Every structure is written in C-alpha cells, then in structure tokens.
mmCIF file with all atom_site columns, C-alpha atoms in Angstrom:
data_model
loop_
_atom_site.group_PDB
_atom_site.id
_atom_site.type_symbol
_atom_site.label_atom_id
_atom_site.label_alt_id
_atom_site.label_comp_id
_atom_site.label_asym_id
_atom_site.label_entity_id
_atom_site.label_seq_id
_atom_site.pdbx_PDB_ins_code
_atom_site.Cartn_x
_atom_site.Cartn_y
_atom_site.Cartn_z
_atom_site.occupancy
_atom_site.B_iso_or_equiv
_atom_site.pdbx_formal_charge
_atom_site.auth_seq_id
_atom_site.auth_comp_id
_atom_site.auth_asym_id
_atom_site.auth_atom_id
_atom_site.pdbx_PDB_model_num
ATOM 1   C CA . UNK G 1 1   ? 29.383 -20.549 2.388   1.00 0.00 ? 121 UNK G CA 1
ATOM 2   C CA . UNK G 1 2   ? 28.325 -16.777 1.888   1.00 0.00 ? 122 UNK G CA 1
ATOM 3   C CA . UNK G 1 3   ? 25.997 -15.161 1.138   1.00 0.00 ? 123 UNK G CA 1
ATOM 4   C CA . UNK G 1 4   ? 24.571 -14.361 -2.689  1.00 0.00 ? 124 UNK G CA 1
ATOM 5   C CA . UNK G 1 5   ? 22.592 -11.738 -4.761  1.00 0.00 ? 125 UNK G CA 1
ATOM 6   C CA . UNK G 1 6   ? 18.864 -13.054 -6.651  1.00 0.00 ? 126 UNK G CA 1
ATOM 7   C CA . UNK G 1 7   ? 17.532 -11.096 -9.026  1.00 0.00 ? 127 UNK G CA 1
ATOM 8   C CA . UNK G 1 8   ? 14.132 -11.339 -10.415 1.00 0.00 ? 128 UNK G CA 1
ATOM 9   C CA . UNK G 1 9   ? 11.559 -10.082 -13.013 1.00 0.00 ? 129 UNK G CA 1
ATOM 10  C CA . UNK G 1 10  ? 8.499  -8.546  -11.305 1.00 0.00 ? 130 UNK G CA 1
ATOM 11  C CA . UNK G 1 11  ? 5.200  -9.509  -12.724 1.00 0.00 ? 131 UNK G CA 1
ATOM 12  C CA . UNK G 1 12  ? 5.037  -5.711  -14.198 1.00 0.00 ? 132 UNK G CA 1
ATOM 13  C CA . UNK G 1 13  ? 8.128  -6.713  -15.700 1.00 0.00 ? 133 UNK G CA 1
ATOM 14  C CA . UNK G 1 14  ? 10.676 -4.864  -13.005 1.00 0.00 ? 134 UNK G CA 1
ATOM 15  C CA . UNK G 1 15  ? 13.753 -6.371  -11.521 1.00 0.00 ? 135 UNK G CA 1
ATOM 16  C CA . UNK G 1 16  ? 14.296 -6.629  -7.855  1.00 0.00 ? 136 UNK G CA 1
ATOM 17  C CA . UNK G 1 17  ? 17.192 -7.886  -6.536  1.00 0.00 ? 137 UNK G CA 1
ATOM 18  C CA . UNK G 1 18  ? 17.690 -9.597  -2.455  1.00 0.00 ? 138 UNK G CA 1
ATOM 19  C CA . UNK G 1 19  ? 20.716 -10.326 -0.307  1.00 0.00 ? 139 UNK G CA 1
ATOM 20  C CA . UNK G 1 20  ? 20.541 -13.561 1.532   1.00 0.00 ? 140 UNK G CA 1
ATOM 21  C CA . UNK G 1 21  ? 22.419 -14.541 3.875   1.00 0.00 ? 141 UNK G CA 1
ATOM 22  C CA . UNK G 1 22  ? 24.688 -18.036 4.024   1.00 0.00 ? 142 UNK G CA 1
ATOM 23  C CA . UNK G 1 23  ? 21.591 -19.904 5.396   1.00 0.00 ? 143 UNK G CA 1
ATOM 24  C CA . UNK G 1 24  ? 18.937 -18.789 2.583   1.00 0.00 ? 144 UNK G CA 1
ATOM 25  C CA . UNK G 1 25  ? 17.213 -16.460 4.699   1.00 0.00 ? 145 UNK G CA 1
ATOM 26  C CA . UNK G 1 26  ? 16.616 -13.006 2.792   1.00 0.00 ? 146 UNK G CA 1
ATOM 27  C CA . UNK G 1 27  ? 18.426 -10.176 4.531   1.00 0.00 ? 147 UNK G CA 1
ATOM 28  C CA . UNK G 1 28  ? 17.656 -6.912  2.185   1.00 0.00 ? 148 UNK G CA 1
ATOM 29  C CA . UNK G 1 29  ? 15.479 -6.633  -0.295  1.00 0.00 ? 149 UNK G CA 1
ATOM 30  C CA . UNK G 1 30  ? 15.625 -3.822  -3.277  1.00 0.00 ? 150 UNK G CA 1
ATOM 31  C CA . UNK G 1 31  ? 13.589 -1.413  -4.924  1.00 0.00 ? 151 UNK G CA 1
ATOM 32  C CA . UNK G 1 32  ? 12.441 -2.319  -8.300  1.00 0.00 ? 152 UNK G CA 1
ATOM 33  C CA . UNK G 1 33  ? 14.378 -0.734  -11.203 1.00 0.00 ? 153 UNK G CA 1
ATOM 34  C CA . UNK G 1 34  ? 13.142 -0.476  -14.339 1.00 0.00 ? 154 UNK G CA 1
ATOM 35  C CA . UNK G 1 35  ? 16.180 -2.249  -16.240 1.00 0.00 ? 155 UNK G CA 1
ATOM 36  C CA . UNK G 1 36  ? 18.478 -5.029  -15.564 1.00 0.00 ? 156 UNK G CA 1
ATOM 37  C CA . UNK G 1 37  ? 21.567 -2.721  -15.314 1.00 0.00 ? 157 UNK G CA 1
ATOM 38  C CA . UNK G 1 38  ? 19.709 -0.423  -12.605 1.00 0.00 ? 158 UNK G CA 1
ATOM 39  C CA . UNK G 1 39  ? 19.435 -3.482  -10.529 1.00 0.00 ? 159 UNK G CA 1
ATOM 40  C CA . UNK G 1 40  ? 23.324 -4.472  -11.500 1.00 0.00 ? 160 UNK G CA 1
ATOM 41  C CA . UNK G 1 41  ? 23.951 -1.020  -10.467 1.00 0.00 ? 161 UNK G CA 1
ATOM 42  C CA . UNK G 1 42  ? 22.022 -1.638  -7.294  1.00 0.00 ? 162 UNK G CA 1
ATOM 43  C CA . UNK G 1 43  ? 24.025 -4.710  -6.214  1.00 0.00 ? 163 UNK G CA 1
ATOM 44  C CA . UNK G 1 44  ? 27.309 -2.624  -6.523  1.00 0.00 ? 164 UNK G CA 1
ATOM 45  C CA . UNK G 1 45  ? 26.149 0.247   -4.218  1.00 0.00 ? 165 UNK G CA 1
ATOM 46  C CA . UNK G 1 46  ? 25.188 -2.723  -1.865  1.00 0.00 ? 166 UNK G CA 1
ATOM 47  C CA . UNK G 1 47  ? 28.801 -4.226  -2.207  1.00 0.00 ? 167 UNK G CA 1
ATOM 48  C CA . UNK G 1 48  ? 30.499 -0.700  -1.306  1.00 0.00 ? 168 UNK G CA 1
ATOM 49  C CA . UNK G 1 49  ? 28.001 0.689   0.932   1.00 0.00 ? 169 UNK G CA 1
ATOM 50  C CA . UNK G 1 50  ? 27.310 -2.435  3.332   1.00 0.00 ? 170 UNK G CA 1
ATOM 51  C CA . UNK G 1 51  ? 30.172 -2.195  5.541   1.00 0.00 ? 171 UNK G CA 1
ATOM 52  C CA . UNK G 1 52  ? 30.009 1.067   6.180   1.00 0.00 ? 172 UNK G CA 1
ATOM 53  C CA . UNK G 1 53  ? 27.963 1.572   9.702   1.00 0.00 ? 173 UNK G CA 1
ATOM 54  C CA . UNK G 1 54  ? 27.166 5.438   8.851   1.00 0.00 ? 174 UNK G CA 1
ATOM 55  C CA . UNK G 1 55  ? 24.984 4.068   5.868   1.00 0.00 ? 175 UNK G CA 1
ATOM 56  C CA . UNK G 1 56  ? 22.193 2.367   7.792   1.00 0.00 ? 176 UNK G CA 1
ATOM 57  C CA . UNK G 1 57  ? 19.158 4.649   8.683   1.00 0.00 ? 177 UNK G CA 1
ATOM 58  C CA . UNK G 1 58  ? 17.123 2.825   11.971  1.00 0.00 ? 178 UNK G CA 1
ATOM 59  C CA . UNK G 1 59  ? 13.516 3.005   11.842  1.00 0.00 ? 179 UNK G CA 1
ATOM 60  C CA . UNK G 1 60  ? 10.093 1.779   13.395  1.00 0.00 ? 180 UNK G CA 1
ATOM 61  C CA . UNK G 1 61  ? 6.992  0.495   11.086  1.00 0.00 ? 181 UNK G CA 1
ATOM 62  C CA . UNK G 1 62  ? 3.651  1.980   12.342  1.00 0.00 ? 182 UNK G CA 1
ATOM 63  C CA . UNK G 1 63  ? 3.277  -0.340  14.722  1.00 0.00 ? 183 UNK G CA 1
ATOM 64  C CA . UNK G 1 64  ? 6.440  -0.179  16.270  1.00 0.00 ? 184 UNK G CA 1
ATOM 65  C CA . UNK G 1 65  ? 8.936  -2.694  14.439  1.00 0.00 ? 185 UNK G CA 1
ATOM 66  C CA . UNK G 1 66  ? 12.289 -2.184  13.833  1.00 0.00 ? 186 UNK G CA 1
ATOM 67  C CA . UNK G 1 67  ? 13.771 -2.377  10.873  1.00 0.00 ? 187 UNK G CA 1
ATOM 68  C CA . UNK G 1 68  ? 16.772 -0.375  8.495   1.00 0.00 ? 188 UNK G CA 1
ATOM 69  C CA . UNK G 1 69  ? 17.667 0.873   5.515   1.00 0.00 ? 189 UNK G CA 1
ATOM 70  C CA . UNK G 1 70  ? 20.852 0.878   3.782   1.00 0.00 ? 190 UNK G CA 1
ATOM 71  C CA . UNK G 1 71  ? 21.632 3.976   1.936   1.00 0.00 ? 191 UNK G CA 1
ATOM 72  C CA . UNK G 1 72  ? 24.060 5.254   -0.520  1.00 0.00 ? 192 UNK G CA 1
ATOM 73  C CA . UNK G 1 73  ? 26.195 7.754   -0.111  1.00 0.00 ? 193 UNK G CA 1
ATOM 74  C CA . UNK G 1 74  ? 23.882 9.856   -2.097  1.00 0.00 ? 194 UNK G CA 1
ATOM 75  C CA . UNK G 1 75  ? 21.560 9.134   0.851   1.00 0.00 ? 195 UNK G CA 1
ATOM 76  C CA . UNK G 1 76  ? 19.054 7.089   -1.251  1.00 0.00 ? 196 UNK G CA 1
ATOM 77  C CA . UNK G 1 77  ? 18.141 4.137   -0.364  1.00 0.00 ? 197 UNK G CA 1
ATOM 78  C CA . UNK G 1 78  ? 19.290 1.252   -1.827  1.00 0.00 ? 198 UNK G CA 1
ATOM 79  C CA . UNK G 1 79  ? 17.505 -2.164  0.129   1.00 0.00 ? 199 UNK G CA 1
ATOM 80  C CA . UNK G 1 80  ? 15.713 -2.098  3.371   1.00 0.00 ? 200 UNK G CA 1
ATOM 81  C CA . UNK G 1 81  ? 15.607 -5.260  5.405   1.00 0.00 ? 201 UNK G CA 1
ATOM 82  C CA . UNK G 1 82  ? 12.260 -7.062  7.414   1.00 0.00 ? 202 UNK G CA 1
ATOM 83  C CA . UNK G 1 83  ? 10.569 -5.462  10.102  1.00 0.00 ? 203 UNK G CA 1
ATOM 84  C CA . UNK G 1 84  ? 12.295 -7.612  13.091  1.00 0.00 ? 204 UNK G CA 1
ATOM 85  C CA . UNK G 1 85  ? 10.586 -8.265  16.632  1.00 0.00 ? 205 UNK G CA 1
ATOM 86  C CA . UNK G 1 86  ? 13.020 -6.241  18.356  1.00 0.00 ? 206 UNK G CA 1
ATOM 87  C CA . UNK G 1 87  ? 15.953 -3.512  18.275  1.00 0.00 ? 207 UNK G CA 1
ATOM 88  C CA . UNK G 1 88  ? 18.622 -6.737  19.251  1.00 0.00 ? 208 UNK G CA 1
ATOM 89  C CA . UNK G 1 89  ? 17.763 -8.589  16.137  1.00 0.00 ? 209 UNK G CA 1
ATOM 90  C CA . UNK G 1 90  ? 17.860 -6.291  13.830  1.00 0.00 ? 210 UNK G CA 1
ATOM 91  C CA . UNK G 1 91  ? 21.546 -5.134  14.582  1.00 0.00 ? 211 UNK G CA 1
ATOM 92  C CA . UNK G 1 92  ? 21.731 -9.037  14.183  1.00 0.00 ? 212 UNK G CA 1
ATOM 93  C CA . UNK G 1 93  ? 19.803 -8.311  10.336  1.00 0.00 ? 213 UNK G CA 1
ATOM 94  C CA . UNK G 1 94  ? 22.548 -4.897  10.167  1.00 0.00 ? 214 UNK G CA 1
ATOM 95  C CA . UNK G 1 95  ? 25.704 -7.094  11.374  1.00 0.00 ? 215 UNK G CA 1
ATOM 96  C CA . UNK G 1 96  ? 24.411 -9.863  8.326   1.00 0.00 ? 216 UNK G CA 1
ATOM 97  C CA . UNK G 1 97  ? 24.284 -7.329  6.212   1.00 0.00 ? 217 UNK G CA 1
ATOM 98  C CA . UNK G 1 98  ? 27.606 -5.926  7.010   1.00 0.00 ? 218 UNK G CA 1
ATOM 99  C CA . UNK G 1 99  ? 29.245 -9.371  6.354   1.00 0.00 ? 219 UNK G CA 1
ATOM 100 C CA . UNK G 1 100 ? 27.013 -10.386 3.278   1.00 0.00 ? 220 UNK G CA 1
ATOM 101 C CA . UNK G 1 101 ? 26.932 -7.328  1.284   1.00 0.00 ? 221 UNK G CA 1
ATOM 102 C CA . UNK G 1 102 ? 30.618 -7.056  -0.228  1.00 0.00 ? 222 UNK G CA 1
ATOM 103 C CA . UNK G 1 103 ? 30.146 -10.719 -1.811  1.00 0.00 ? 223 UNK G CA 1
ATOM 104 C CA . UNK G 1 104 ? 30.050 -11.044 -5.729  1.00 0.00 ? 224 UNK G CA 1
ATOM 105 C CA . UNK G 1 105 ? 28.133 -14.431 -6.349  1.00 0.00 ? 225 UNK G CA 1
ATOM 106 C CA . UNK G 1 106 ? 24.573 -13.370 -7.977  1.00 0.00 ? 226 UNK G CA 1
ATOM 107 C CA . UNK G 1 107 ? 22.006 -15.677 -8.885  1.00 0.00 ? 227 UNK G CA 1
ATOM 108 C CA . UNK G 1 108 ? 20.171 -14.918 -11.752 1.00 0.00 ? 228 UNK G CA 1
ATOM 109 C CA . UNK G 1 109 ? 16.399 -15.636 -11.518 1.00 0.00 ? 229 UNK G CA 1
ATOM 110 C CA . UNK G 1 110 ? 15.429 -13.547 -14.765 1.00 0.00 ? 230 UNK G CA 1
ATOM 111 C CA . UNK G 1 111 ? 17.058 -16.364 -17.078 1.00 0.00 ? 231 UNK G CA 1
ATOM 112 C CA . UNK G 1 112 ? 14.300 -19.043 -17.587 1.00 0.00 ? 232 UNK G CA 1
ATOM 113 C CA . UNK G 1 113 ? 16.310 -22.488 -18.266 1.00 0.00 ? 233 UNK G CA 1
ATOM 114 C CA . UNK G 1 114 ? 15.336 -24.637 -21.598 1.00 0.00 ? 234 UNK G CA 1
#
C-alpha cells in the first residue's frame, strides 16, 4: 500500500491537509487554506512538486533540528515535514516524500458520517 492525502477542518474552521506515508506515519503537513479547493489545490502542487529534488528547502529549528520544506515552483511553500533527530533521517522524511507525494488516494476527514 501507498501512501494517502487527509484533509481536515481546523477548529477556526480552516482545512489542512497531511501526506502519510504507507505505514500511517504523517510525512508533510500543510498550511491551512481558507477553502476546501485551496487545500485541493494544495494536494496537486504536492503531487507535481514532490519528486522534484530542487523543490525541497533544508533547514534547522532553533534548537538545531532538521527538518524541510517542499516548495512550489513559485517558491512558496506548500507542506513542511517534522523536525527529525538528525540530517540522515530526514533525507529518509525527503526520500518518503519523494515516493508518497505523486499518489491520488485522499481521505476526506471534513465529511462527518450519519
């Protein structure tokens, strides 16, 4: 199995969406658009863009984690991933990404079952 799209309702009423990976874990997480389409819109800049090793931008959190972005061509960015314990693991979280991203299956968390 691959991995899938979720996307959610934030409690302010935002959707979000996340990439996990085959075995559940989260892998890239988005920023919150105000509509449902922005986030659809989201998913398909993640589907082109995640192969592409020129789109990930390396950083450090304050502390000194490592951890990426994935940007669009445009240069925004479009998810970021966890802050990992080191530099090894998370071009293990890039190289998920990489083979993740293009899939099309979404889960829809935003549609509350009767």
């Amino acid at each position: 199995m691959s991995g899938w799209y979720e996307i959610s309702k934030s409690s302010s009423g935002q959707f979000r969406f996340v990439l996990k990976a085959a075995n559940a874990e989260t892998i890239l997480t988005s920023e919150l658009y105000t509509t449902r389409s922005g986030a659809d819109g989201g998913i398909a800049s993640v589907q082109k863009n995640s192969p592409l090793a020129e789109r990930y931008e390396l950083k450090n959190t304050k502390d000194g984690h490592p951890y990426f972005n994935l940007k669009a061509g445009n240069h925004e960015v479009i998810g970021s991933s966890e802050a990992y314990s080191s530099d090894a693991a998370r071009d293990k979280g890039i190289a998920s990404v990489k083979a993740n991203g293009p899939t099309t299956v979404i889960k829809d968390k935003t549609v509350v079952a009767l």
